[in-house]
């Protein structure tokens, strides 16, 4: 599942005219030579009480500009949603998420990666002007 999500995302960025460079030693992704991404999977864990929890480990050693966390649905077969976590706002190395996390975290929660793709889209200057 994870390799497919990564490859599909990188292909989509390229299809939108962006460039992608993957650093082989650490899997950091550099987009348009402007910002870096780290993609991580957050698997669903069920507590003894039946609540769902997800742990996201932020790659502070790599210092990505944005961590893309793919949050898996219960059963870990399907994608539930995505968190686009900018490093400038993340001051911890690990996040533990519940189903709802308040505006402080859920402001970064999305049902698709379209917002990420909007950031990577290349537009000719004459189109903007």
PDB file of C-alpha atoms in Angstrom:
ATOM      1  CA  UNK A   1       0.000   0.000   0.000  1.00  0.00           C
ATOM      2  CA  UNK A   2       2.634   2.551   1.055  1.00  0.00           C
ATOM      3  CA  UNK A   3       4.853   2.230  -2.060  1.00  0.00           C
ATOM      4  CA  UNK A   4       1.741   2.716  -4.206  1.00  0.00           C
ATOM      5  CA  UNK A   5       0.735   5.877  -2.315  1.00  0.00           C
ATOM      6  CA  UNK A   6       4.246   7.305  -2.669  1.00  0.00           C
ATOM      7  CA  UNK A   7       4.622   6.469  -6.359  1.00  0.00           C
ATOM      8  CA  UNK A   8       1.118   7.703  -7.221  1.00  0.00           C
ATOM      9  CA  UNK A   9       1.792  10.985  -5.403  1.00  0.00           C
ATOM     10  CA  UNK A  10       5.140  11.540  -7.104  1.00  0.00           C
ATOM     11  CA  UNK A  11       3.610  10.729 -10.497  1.00  0.00           C
ATOM     12  CA  UNK A  12       0.815  13.237  -9.896  1.00  0.00           C
ATOM     13  CA  UNK A  13       3.324  15.972  -9.009  1.00  0.00           C
ATOM     14  CA  UNK A  14       5.199  15.270 -12.250  1.00  0.00           C
ATOM     15  CA  UNK A  15       1.940  15.236 -14.236  1.00  0.00           C
ATOM     16  CA  UNK A  16       1.216  18.737 -12.907  1.00  0.00           C
ATOM     17  CA  UNK A  17       4.563  19.953 -14.249  1.00  0.00           C
ATOM     18  CA  UNK A  18       6.514  19.681 -11.010  1.00  0.00           C
ATOM     19  CA  UNK A  19       9.856  18.032 -10.488  1.00  0.00           C
ATOM     20  CA  UNK A  20      10.602  15.402  -7.888  1.00  0.00           C
ATOM     21  CA  UNK A  21      13.961  14.285  -6.582  1.00  0.00           C
ATOM     22  CA  UNK A  22      14.049  11.405  -4.142  1.00  0.00           C
ATOM     23  CA  UNK A  23      17.099  11.181  -1.905  1.00  0.00           C
ATOM     24  CA  UNK A  24      17.926   7.481  -1.910  1.00  0.00           C
ATOM     25  CA  UNK A  25      19.778   7.443   1.410  1.00  0.00           C
ATOM     26  CA  UNK A  26      16.768   8.655   3.428  1.00  0.00           C
ATOM     27  CA  UNK A  27      13.703   8.741   1.105  1.00  0.00           C
ATOM     28  CA  UNK A  28      13.290  12.491   1.572  1.00  0.00           C
ATOM     29  CA  UNK A  29      11.464  13.948  -1.439  1.00  0.00           C
ATOM     30  CA  UNK A  30      12.520  17.339  -2.810  1.00  0.00           C
ATOM     31  CA  UNK A  31       9.784  19.020  -4.852  1.00  0.00           C
ATOM     32  CA  UNK A  32      10.621  21.607  -7.526  1.00  0.00           C
ATOM     33  CA  UNK A  33      13.952  22.137  -5.727  1.00  0.00           C
ATOM     34  CA  UNK A  34      11.906  24.370  -3.390  1.00  0.00           C
ATOM     35  CA  UNK A  35      10.717  22.271  -0.454  1.00  0.00           C
ATOM     36  CA  UNK A  36      11.080  18.793   0.978  1.00  0.00           C
ATOM     37  CA  UNK A  37       8.566  16.139   1.994  1.00  0.00           C
ATOM     38  CA  UNK A  38       8.655  13.102   4.185  1.00  0.00           C
ATOM     39  CA  UNK A  39       5.848  10.586   3.687  1.00  0.00           C
ATOM     40  CA  UNK A  40       4.869   8.373   6.619  1.00  0.00           C
ATOM     41  CA  UNK A  41       2.127   5.839   7.305  1.00  0.00           C
ATOM     42  CA  UNK A  42       0.113   6.073  10.527  1.00  0.00           C
ATOM     43  CA  UNK A  43      -1.453   2.682  11.180  1.00  0.00           C
ATOM     44  CA  UNK A  44      -4.669   2.439  13.155  1.00  0.00           C
ATOM     45  CA  UNK A  45      -4.385   0.873  16.601  1.00  0.00           C
ATOM     46  CA  UNK A  46      -7.408  -0.061  18.679  1.00  0.00           C
ATOM     47  CA  UNK A  47      -7.200   0.498  22.435  1.00  0.00           C
ATOM     48  CA  UNK A  48      -8.618  -1.963  24.966  1.00  0.00           C
ATOM     49  CA  UNK A  49     -11.580   0.392  25.315  1.00  0.00           C
ATOM     50  CA  UNK A  50     -12.252   0.160  21.561  1.00  0.00           C
ATOM     51  CA  UNK A  51     -11.041   3.659  20.634  1.00  0.00           C
ATOM     52  CA  UNK A  52      -8.850   4.179  17.573  1.00  0.00           C
ATOM     53  CA  UNK A  53      -5.423   5.811  17.844  1.00  0.00           C
ATOM     54  CA  UNK A  54      -2.655   6.646  15.391  1.00  0.00           C
ATOM     55  CA  UNK A  55       1.002   7.433  16.067  1.00  0.00           C
ATOM     56  CA  UNK A  56       2.898   9.707  13.697  1.00  0.00           C
ATOM     57  CA  UNK A  57       6.665   9.834  14.017  1.00  0.00           C
ATOM     58  CA  UNK A  58       8.034  13.072  12.641  1.00  0.00           C
ATOM     59  CA  UNK A  59      11.385  12.793  10.868  1.00  0.00           C
ATOM     60  CA  UNK A  60      13.158  15.539  12.788  1.00  0.00           C
ATOM     61  CA  UNK A  61      16.566  14.224  11.743  1.00  0.00           C
ATOM     62  CA  UNK A  62      15.704  14.723   8.077  1.00  0.00           C
ATOM     63  CA  UNK A  63      14.153  18.163   8.655  1.00  0.00           C
ATOM     64  CA  UNK A  64      11.482  17.934   5.935  1.00  0.00           C
ATOM     65  CA  UNK A  65       9.502  21.094   5.308  1.00  0.00           C
ATOM     66  CA  UNK A  66       6.269  19.075   5.292  1.00  0.00           C
ATOM     67  CA  UNK A  67       5.495  15.642   6.683  1.00  0.00           C
ATOM     68  CA  UNK A  68       2.707  13.923   4.783  1.00  0.00           C
ATOM     69  CA  UNK A  69       1.091  11.451   7.174  1.00  0.00           C
ATOM     70  CA  UNK A  70      -1.175   8.880   5.561  1.00  0.00           C
ATOM     71  CA  UNK A  71      -3.631   7.848   8.268  1.00  0.00           C
ATOM     72  CA  UNK A  72      -5.013   4.355   7.764  1.00  0.00           C
ATOM     73  CA  UNK A  73      -8.615   3.353   8.475  1.00  0.00           C
ATOM     74  CA  UNK A  74      -9.352   0.676  11.083  1.00  0.00           C
ATOM     75  CA  UNK A  75      -8.105  -2.634   9.702  1.00  0.00           C
ATOM     76  CA  UNK A  76      -5.195  -0.806   7.987  1.00  0.00           C
ATOM     77  CA  UNK A  77      -6.307  -1.714   4.465  1.00  0.00           C
ATOM     78  CA  UNK A  78      -7.705   1.617   3.316  1.00  0.00           C
ATOM     79  CA  UNK A  79      -6.635   5.224   3.677  1.00  0.00           C
ATOM     80  CA  UNK A  80      -8.753   7.239   6.100  1.00  0.00           C
ATOM     81  CA  UNK A  81      -7.263  10.692   5.511  1.00  0.00           C
ATOM     82  CA  UNK A  82      -4.049  12.692   5.301  1.00  0.00           C
ATOM     83  CA  UNK A  83      -2.272  15.162   7.539  1.00  0.00           C
ATOM     84  CA  UNK A  84       0.000  17.762   5.924  1.00  0.00           C
ATOM     85  CA  UNK A  85       2.202  18.771   8.838  1.00  0.00           C
ATOM     86  CA  UNK A  86       4.526  21.759   8.279  1.00  0.00           C
ATOM     87  CA  UNK A  87       7.730  21.452  10.275  1.00  0.00           C
ATOM     88  CA  UNK A  88       7.503  25.086  11.327  1.00  0.00           C
ATOM     89  CA  UNK A  89       4.413  24.222  13.411  1.00  0.00           C
ATOM     90  CA  UNK A  90       5.540  20.830  14.710  1.00  0.00           C
ATOM     91  CA  UNK A  91       7.599  21.020  17.889  1.00  0.00           C
ATOM     92  CA  UNK A  92       7.432  17.336  18.892  1.00  0.00           C
ATOM     93  CA  UNK A  93       8.941  14.174  17.434  1.00  0.00           C
ATOM     94  CA  UNK A  94       5.810  12.076  17.846  1.00  0.00           C
ATOM     95  CA  UNK A  95       2.083  12.746  17.621  1.00  0.00           C
ATOM     96  CA  UNK A  96      -0.609  10.470  18.998  1.00  0.00           C
ATOM     97  CA  UNK A  97      -3.907  11.090  17.239  1.00  0.00           C
ATOM     98  CA  UNK A  98      -7.470  10.185  18.117  1.00  0.00           C
ATOM     99  CA  UNK A  99     -10.405  10.198  15.723  1.00  0.00           C
ATOM    100  CA  UNK A 100     -10.873  13.930  16.378  1.00  0.00           C
ATOM    101  CA  UNK A 101      -7.995  16.080  17.619  1.00  0.00           C
ATOM    102  CA  UNK A 102      -9.210  19.652  17.822  1.00  0.00           C
ATOM    103  CA  UNK A 103      -8.386  22.526  15.524  1.00  0.00           C
ATOM    104  CA  UNK A 104      -4.704  22.574  16.524  1.00  0.00           C
ATOM    105  CA  UNK A 105      -4.095  19.362  14.591  1.00  0.00           C
ATOM    106  CA  UNK A 106      -7.187  18.797  12.500  1.00  0.00           C
ATOM    107  CA  UNK A 107      -6.530  22.056  10.641  1.00  0.00           C
ATOM    108  CA  UNK A 108      -3.852  20.002   8.849  1.00  0.00           C
ATOM    109  CA  UNK A 109      -6.231  17.111   8.093  1.00  0.00           C
ATOM    110  CA  UNK A 110      -7.475  16.489   4.531  1.00  0.00           C
ATOM    111  CA  UNK A 111      -9.517  13.820   2.771  1.00  0.00           C
ATOM    112  CA  UNK A 112      -7.199  13.867  -0.260  1.00  0.00           C
ATOM    113  CA  UNK A 113      -3.774  15.159  -1.265  1.00  0.00           C
ATOM    114  CA  UNK A 114      -5.178  17.862  -3.552  1.00  0.00           C
ATOM    115  CA  UNK A 115      -3.864  20.653  -1.271  1.00  0.00           C
ATOM    116  CA  UNK A 116      -0.392  19.178  -1.512  1.00  0.00           C
ATOM    117  CA  UNK A 117      -0.685  18.945  -5.280  1.00  0.00           C
ATOM    118  CA  UNK A 118      -1.807  22.594  -5.389  1.00  0.00           C
ATOM    119  CA  UNK A 119       1.484  23.514  -3.668  1.00  0.00           C
ATOM    120  CA  UNK A 120       3.511  21.625  -6.257  1.00  0.00           C
ATOM    121  CA  UNK A 121       1.697  22.798  -9.388  1.00  0.00           C
ATOM    122  CA  UNK A 122       3.839  24.807 -11.805  1.00  0.00           C
ATOM    123  CA  UNK A 123       2.193  27.776 -13.518  1.00  0.00           C
ATOM    124  CA  UNK A 124       3.740  29.847 -16.299  1.00  0.00           C
ATOM    125  CA  UNK A 125       4.168  33.502 -15.368  1.00  0.00           C
ATOM    126  CA  UNK A 126       2.098  34.688 -18.316  1.00  0.00           C
ATOM    127  CA  UNK A 127      -0.846  32.606 -16.996  1.00  0.00           C
ATOM    128  CA  UNK A 128      -0.645  34.432 -13.681  1.00  0.00           C
ATOM    129  CA  UNK A 129      -0.276  37.915 -15.141  1.00  0.00           C
TER     130      UNK A 129
END
